[in-house]
XYZ file of C-alpha atoms in Angstrom:
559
model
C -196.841 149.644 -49.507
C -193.434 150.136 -48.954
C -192.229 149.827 -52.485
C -188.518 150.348 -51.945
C -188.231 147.389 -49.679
C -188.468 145.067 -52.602
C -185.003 145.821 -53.477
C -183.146 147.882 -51.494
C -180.530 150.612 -52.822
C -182.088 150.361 -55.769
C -183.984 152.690 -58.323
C -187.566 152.277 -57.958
C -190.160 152.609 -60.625
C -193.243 152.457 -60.248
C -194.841 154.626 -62.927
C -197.236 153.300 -64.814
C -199.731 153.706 -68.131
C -203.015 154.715 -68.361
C -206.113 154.506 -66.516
C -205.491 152.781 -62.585
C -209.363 151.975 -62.088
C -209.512 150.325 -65.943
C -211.390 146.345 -66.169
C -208.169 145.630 -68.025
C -204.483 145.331 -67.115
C -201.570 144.948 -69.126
C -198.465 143.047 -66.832
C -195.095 143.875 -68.077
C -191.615 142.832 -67.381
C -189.061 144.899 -65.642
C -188.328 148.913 -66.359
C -185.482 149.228 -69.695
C -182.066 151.860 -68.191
C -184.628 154.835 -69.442
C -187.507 154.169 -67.623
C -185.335 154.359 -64.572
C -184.755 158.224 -65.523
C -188.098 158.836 -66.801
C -190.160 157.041 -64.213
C -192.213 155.793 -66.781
C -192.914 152.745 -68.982
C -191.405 152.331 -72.155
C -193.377 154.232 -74.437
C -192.099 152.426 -77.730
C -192.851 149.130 -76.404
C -196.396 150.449 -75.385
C -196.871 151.611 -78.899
C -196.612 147.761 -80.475
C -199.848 147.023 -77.990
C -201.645 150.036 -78.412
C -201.421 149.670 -82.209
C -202.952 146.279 -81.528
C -206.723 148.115 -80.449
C -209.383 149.478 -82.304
C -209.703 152.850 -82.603
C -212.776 152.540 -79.761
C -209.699 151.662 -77.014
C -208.055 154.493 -75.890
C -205.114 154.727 -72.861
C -208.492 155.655 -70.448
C -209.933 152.032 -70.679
C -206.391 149.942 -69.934
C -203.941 149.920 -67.059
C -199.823 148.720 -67.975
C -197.442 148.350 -65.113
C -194.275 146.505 -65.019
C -194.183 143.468 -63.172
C -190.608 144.513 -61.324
C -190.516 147.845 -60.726
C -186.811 147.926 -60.601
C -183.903 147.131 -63.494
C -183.053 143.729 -63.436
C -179.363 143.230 -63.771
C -178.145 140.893 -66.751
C -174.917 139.295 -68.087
C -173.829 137.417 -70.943
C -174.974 133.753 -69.168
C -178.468 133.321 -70.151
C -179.369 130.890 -67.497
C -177.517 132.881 -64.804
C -179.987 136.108 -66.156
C -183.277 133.813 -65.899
C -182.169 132.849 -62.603
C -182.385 136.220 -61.776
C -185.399 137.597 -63.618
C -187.042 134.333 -61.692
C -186.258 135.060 -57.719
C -187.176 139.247 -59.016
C -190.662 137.939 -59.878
C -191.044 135.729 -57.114
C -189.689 138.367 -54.814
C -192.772 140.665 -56.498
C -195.540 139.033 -56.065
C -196.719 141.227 -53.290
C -196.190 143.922 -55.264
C -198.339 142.770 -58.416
C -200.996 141.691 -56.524
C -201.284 144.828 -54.661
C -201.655 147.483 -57.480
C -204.040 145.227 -59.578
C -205.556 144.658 -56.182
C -206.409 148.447 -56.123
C -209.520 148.053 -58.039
C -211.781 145.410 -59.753
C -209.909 143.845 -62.867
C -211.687 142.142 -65.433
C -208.809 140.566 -67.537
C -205.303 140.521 -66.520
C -202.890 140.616 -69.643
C -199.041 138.705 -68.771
C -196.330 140.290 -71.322
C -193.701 137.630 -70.997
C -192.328 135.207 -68.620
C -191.540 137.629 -65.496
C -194.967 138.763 -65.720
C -196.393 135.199 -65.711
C -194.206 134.274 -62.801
C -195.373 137.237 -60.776
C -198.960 136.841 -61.454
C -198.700 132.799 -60.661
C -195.995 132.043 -58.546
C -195.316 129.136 -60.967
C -191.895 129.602 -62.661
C -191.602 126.676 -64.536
C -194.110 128.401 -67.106
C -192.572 129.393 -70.964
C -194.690 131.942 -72.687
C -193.623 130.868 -75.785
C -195.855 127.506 -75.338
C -198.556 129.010 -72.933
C -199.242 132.119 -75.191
C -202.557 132.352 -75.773
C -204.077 130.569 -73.281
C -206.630 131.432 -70.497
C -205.373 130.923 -66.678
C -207.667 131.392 -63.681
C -206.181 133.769 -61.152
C -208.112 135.283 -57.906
C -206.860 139.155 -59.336
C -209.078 139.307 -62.214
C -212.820 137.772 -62.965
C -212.177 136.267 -65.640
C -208.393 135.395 -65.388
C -205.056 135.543 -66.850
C -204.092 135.749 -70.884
C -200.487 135.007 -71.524
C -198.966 136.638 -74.307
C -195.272 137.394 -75.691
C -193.632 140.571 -74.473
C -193.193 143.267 -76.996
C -189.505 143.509 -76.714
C -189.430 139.943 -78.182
C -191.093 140.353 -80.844
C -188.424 143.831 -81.634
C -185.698 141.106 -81.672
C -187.161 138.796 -84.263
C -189.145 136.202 -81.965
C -192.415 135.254 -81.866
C -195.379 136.190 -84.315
C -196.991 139.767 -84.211
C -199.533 137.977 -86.059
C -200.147 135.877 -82.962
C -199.535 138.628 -80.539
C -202.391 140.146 -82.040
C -204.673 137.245 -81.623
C -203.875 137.198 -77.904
C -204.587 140.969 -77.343
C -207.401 140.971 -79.236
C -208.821 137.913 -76.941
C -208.133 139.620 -73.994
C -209.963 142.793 -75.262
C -213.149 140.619 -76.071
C -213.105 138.939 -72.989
C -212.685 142.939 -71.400
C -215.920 143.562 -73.661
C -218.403 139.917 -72.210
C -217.802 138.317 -75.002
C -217.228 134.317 -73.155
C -214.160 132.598 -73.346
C -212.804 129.775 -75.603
C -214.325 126.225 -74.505
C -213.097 123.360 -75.288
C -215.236 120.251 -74.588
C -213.381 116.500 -74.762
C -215.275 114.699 -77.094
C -216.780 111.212 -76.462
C -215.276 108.647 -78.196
C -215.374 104.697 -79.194
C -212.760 101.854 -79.724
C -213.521 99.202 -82.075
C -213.073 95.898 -80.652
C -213.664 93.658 -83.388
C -213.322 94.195 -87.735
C -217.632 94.012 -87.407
C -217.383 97.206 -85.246
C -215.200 99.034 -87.762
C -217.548 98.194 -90.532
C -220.428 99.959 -87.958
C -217.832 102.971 -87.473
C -217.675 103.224 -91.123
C -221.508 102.984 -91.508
C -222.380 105.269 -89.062
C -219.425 108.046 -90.457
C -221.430 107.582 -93.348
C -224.623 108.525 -91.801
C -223.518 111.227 -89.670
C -222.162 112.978 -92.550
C -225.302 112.819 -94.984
C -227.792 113.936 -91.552
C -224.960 117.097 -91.137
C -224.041 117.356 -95.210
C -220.561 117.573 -93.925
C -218.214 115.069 -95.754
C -214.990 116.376 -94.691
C -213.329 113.748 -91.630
C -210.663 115.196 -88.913
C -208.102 112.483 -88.740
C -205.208 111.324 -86.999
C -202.541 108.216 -86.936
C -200.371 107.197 -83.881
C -197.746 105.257 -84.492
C -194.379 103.342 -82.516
C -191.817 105.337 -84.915
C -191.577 107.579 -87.639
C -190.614 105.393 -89.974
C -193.534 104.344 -92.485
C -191.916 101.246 -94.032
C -190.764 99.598 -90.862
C -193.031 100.804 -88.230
C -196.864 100.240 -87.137
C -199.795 102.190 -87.069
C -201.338 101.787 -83.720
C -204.723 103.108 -83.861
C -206.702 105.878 -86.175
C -208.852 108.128 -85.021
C -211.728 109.862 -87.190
C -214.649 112.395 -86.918
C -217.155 114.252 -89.119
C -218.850 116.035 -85.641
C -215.762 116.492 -83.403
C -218.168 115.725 -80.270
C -217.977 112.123 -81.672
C -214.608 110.538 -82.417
C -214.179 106.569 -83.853
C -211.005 104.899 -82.915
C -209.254 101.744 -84.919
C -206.799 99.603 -83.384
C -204.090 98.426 -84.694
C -205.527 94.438 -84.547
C -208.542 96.043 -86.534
C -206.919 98.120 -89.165
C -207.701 95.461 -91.619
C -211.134 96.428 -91.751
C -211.140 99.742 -93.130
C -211.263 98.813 -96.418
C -214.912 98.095 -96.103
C -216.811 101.304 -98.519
C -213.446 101.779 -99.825
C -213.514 104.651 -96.715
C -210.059 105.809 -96.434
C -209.880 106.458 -100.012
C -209.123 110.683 -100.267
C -211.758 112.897 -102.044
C -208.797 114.141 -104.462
C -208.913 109.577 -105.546
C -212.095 109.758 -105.868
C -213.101 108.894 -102.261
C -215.997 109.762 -100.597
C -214.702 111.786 -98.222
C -212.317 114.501 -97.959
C -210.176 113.779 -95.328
C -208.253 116.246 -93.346
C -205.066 115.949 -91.369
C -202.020 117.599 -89.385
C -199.210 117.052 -91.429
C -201.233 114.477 -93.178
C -198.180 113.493 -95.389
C -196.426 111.818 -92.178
C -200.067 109.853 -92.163
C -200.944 108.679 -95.469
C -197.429 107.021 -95.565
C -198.169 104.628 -93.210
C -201.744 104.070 -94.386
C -200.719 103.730 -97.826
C -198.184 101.026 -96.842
C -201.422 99.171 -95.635
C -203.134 99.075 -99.104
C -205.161 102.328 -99.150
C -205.839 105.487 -101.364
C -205.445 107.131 -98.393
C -204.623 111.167 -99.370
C -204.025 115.179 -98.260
C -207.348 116.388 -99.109
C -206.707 119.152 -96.087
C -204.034 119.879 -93.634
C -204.383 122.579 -90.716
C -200.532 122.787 -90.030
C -200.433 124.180 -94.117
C -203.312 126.036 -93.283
C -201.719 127.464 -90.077
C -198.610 127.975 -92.157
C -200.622 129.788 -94.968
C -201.407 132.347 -92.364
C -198.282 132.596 -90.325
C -195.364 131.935 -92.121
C -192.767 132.277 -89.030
C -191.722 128.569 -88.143
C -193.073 127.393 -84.495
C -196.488 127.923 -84.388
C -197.512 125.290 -86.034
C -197.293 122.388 -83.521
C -201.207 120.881 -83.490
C -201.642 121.562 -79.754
C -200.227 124.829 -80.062
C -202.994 125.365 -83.008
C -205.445 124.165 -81.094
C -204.881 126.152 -78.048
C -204.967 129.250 -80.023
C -208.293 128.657 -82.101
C -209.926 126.543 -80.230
C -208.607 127.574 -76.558
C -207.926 123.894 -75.911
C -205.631 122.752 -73.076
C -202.088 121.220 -74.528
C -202.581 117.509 -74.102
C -199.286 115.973 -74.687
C -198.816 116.128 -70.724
C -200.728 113.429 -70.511
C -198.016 111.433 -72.488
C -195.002 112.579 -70.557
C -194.664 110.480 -67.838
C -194.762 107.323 -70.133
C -192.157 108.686 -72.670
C -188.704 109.463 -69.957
C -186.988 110.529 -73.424
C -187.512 110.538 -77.419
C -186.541 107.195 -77.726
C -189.334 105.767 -75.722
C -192.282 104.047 -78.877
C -196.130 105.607 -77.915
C -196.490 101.465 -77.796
C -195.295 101.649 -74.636
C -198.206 103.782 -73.180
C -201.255 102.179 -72.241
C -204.197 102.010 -74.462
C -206.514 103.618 -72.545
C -204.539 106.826 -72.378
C -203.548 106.927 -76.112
C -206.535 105.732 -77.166
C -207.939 109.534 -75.487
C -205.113 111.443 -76.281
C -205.719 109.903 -80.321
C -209.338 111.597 -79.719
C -208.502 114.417 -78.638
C -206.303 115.381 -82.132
C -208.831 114.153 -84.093
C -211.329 116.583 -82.621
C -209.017 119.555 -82.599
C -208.099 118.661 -86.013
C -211.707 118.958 -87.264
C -212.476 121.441 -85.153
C -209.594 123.667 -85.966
C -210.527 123.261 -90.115
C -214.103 124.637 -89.212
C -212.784 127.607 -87.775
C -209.480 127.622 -90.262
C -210.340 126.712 -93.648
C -213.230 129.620 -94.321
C -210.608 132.323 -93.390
C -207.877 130.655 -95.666
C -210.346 130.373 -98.701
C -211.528 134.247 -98.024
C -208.219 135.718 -98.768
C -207.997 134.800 -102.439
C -203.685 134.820 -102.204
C -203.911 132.568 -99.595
C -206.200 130.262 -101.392
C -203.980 130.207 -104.233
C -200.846 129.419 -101.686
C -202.577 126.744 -99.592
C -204.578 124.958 -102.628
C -202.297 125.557 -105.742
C -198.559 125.257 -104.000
C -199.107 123.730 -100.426
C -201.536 120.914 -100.660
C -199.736 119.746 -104.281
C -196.527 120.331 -102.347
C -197.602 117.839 -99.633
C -198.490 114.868 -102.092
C -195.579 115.192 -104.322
C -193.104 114.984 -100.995
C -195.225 112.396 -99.231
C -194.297 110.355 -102.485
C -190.552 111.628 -102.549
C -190.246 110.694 -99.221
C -191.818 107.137 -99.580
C -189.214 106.590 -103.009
C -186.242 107.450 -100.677
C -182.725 107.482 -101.815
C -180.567 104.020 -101.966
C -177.482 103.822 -99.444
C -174.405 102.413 -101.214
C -172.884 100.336 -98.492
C -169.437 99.513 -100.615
C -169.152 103.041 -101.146
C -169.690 103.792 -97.757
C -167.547 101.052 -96.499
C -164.765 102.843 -98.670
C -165.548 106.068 -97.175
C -164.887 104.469 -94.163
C -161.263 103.726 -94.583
C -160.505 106.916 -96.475
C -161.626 109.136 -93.609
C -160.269 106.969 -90.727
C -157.205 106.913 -92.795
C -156.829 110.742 -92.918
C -157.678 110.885 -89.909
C -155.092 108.639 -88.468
C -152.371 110.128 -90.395
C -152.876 113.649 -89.129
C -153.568 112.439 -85.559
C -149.845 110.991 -85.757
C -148.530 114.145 -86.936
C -150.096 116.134 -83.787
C -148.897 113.053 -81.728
C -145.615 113.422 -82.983
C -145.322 117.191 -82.731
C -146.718 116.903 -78.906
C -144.307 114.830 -78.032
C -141.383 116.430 -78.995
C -142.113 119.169 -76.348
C -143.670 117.178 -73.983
C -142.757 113.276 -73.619
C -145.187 112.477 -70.588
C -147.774 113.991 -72.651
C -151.329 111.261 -73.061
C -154.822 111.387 -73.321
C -157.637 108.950 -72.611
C -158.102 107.026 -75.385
C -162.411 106.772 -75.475
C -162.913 103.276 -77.614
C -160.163 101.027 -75.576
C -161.053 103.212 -72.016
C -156.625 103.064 -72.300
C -154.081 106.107 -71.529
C -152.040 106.533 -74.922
C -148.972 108.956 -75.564
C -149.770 112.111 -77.550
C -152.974 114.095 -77.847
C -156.397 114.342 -77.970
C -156.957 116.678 -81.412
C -160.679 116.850 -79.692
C -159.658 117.857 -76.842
C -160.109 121.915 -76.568
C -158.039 122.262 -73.608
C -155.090 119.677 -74.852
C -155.168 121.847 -78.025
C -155.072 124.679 -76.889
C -152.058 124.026 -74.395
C -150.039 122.619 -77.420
C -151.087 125.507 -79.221
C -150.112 128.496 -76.937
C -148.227 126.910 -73.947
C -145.696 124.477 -76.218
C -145.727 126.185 -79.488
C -146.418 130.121 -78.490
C -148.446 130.770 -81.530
C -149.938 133.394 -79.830
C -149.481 135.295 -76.988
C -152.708 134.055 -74.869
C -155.158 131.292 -75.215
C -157.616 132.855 -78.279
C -159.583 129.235 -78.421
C -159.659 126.398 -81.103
C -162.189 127.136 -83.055
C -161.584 127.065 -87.161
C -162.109 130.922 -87.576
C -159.205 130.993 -85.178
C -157.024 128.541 -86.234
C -157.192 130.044 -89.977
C -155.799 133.229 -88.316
C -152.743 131.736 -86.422
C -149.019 131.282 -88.280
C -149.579 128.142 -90.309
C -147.608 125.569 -88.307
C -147.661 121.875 -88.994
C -149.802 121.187 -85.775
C -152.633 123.672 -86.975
C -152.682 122.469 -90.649
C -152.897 118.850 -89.686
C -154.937 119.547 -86.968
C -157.697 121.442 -89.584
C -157.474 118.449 -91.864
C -158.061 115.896 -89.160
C -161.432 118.328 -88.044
C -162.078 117.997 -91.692
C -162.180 114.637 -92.184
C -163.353 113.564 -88.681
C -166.582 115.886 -89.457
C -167.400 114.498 -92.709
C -167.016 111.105 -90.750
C -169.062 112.049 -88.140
C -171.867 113.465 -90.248
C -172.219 111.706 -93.195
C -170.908 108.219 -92.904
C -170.991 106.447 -89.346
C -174.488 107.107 -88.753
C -176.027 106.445 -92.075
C -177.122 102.704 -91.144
C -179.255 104.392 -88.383
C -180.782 105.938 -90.923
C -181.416 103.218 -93.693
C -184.879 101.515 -93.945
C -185.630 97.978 -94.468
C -185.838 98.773 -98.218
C -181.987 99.801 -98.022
C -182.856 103.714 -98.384
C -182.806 106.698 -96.519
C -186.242 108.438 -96.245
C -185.965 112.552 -95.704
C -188.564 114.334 -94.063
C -188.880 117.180 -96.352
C -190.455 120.059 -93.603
C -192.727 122.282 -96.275
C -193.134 124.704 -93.209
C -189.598 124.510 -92.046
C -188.610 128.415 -92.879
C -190.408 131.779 -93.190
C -189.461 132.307 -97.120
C -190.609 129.004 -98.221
C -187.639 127.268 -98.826
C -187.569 123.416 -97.625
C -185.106 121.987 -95.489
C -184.880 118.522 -94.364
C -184.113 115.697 -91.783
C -183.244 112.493 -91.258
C -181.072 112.688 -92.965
C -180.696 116.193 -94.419
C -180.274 115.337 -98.259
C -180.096 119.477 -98.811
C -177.003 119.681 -97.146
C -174.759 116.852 -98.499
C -171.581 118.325 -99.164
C -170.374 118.508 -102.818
C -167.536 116.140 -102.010
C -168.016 113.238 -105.023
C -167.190 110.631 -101.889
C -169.868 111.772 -99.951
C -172.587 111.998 -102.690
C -171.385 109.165 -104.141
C -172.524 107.092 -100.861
C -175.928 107.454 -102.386
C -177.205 105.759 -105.941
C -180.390 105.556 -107.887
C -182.258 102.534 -107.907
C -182.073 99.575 -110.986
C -183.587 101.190 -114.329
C -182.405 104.543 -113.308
C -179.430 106.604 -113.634
């Protein structure tokens, strides 16, 4: 093959790692400056995957080659560089599939997105969500296993935890051992109260023949709020090949056998869910004891602390080797305001089976490893799970909205706003009479400025008043640095006030329930140390300003 015709004029390397006959082969991205001197792969970023095999894999029984055999170039525009690293993969193809062509492959292994591209043609592919997962390709007998590249895990990305998983899946599937399966489970949908009662009967049944009282759940709902919206069908399962499904019409019904009562009430069953405290909300605002008794995202949290991997899909495709179904969903849902009411029953009613089963099927395989590691037992049973009833609660209790106080808070900051906007106005318009902007409430041309206006700004700035001798941007670390003229001090006090505005007051009535409170979503596996944050609003990050916290009060009998 004529390997400098893939890019002509430039440096050419096609060195490569270990053994060129091996069953396994390890895809790369495109040579780092030094490999173009050394005519060899990277040997640090080798080094993270070698460390990943047993001592019984040496360099003799793998194969690593870059998928571009020539540097890449790259700028400071991100999009501009994937653009780029895109039509080099495409343009490679050829080139891949001849040297793994060489020889029978067993298991190809794709580090990163160029690799994945090369191998597939398919460029609309992300490793970050595909990681982990098992493709079919015509190179290799068993296929393709997508995985992060080293070099993104040296920057901080990704989980070498999970980057372990996937190389050591890929090494098993080297070695016979068969790959993940995942089988769709059958499923029913009640279509009366008298077949809910039968679900519940048979749940009952199924779980004395298997002595396995611990339920895989799942709610879907038309919003995420708990006291305003509606839970359109449950799903449940004690054998994931067997899933029971509860409209909404039906939900009534449930409290036959007291059966969504949790274990830790004194149920009989300990239910399991993903993020279970987003479920038993809404079940609890229909009457039951329904309970956290286990939760695979805080048990995929317990061992993987990095935030992003803990999506229920994204779970399930990594221990259970199940495909991502929320595809399935897409074309019914154009944006994130779209309600799941509006997709057909049919489909949700399958998609609602399919988390149920994974999230049964993922506790099987999740929960023994948890409870083997006795510091991770403590975690996930003595912080997490606690952690995830006492929120669910704090969550449901909200925090009252103060409308007078807001209403104040309303004219203050429009107020301050207006009175520094004159200023600018007035300063503008000494230099420049024909000066105007578009005003964006009336649609109307006014005199003056635009203080949100970056380029308006920045001409008064540097063009009118010559605070500096070029254009060094608007932004407040810049503004604090220039000579402290009257248009840059009332121009940081309207930013100020417009930003406490915009933040914290105008869209608090989006936010307010029925019950005339805001209702966080406190995210218990929101950072790597632990810490919470929150959304929806985010009541960790109201400023200390006594207007702003003041827009907030306790309820009648509290202080």
């Amino acid at each position: 093959m004529d390997y400098q015709s893939l890019a002509p004029g430039k440096v050419i390397v096609t060195g490569a790692y270990g053994n060129p006959q091996a069953k396994i082969v390890f895809i790369g991205d495109s040579p780092q400056p030094a490999e173009a001197v050394t005519r060899k792969p990277n040997e640090g970023l080798l080094k993270i995957v070698m460390d990943v095999f047993p001592d019984s894999i040496t360099a003799e029984d793998i194969y690593y080659i870059n998928a571009i055999p020539y540097i890449v170039p790259k700028g400071k525009d991100a999009k501009v560089n994937t653009e780029y690293t895109q039509k080099a993969a495409m343009n490679c193809r050829d080139y891949v599939a001849h040297e793994i062509g060489k020889h029978p492959r067993q298991v190809i292994v794709a580090l990163g997105n160029a690799a994945m591209w090369a191998l597939t043609g398919d460029t609309s592919y992300k490793i970050t969500q595909i990681r982990g997962q098992l493709f079919p390709s015509p190179l290799a007998q068993v296929g393709i296993v997508a995985s992060v590249h080293p070099s993104y895990l040296i920057r901080g990305g990704g989980s070498y935890s999970k980057f372990r998983t996937d190389i050591n899946y890929a090494l098993d599937l080297m070695n016979g051992l068969p790959p993940k399966t995942w089988d769709a489970p059958e499923y029913e949908v009640s279509q009366s109260e008298d077949d809910v009662r039968m679900f519940v009967d048979a749940t009952f049944q199924a779980a004395e023949e298997l002595d396995d009282f611990e339920i895989g759940a799942d709610i879907e709902t038309d919003g995420f709020d708990h006291l305003d919206d509606k839970v359109l069908c449950l799903g449940w399962c004690v054998d994931p090949k067997k899933v029971y499904i509860v409209q909404e019409e039906h939900m009534g019904a449930l409290h036959y056998r007291d059966f969504l009562k949790a274990r830790r009430f004194g149920g009989h069953f300990s239910w399991t869910w993903h993020n279970g405290k987003f479920d038993v909300k809404f079940l609890r605002q229909l009457g039951h004891e329904a309970g956290v008794d286990d939760d695979t995202m805080l048990m995929s949290y317990t061992m993987e602390e990095k935030r992003g991997f803990h999506d229920l899909d994204q779970v399930a495709s990594d221990e259970l080797g199940a495909p991502m179904h929320k595809d399935m969903l897409e074309e019914y849902l154009p944006n994130k305001k779209c309600s799941y009411r509006v997709i057909p029953k049919p489909i949700l009613h399958e998609y609602l089976s399919f988390d149920a089963a994974k999230t049964k099927s993922m506790s099987m395989r999740m929960k023994p490893r948890v409870l083997a590691d006795s510091k991770n037992t403590t975690l996930y049973q003595r912080v997490l799970l606690p952690a995830s009833e006492l929120l669910s609660r704090v969550e449901h209790r909200g925090m009252l909205v103060d409308m007078d106080k807001r209403a104040e808070n309303i004219a203050y900051f429009e107020g301050i706003m207006q009175e520094h906007h004159a200023t600018l106005n007035r300063i503008v318009l000494e230099y420049d009479p024909t000066a105007s902007y578009k005003d964006t409430e009336s649609g109307k041309f006014k005199a003056g400025i635009n203080p949100n206006s970056p380029a308006q700004v920045g001409e008064l700035l540097y063009k009118k008043l010559r605070l500096a001798k070029s254009d060094l941007g608007t932004g407040v670390d810049i503004l604090e640095k220039l000579p402290q003229h009257d248009a840059v001090k009332a121009l940081m006090k309207h930013r100020k006030a417009a930003k406490a505005f915009g933040t914290y007051v105008k869209p608090l009535p989006e936010q307010i329930s029925s019950d005339g409170a805001v209702h966080s979503t406190y995210l218990i596996h929101g950072t790597a140390t632990g810490r919470l944050s929150s959304r929806g609003p985010n009541m960790q990050n109201q400023p200390r300003d006594p207007r702003i916290r003041g827009q907030f009060k306790a309820r009648e009998g509290y202080r």
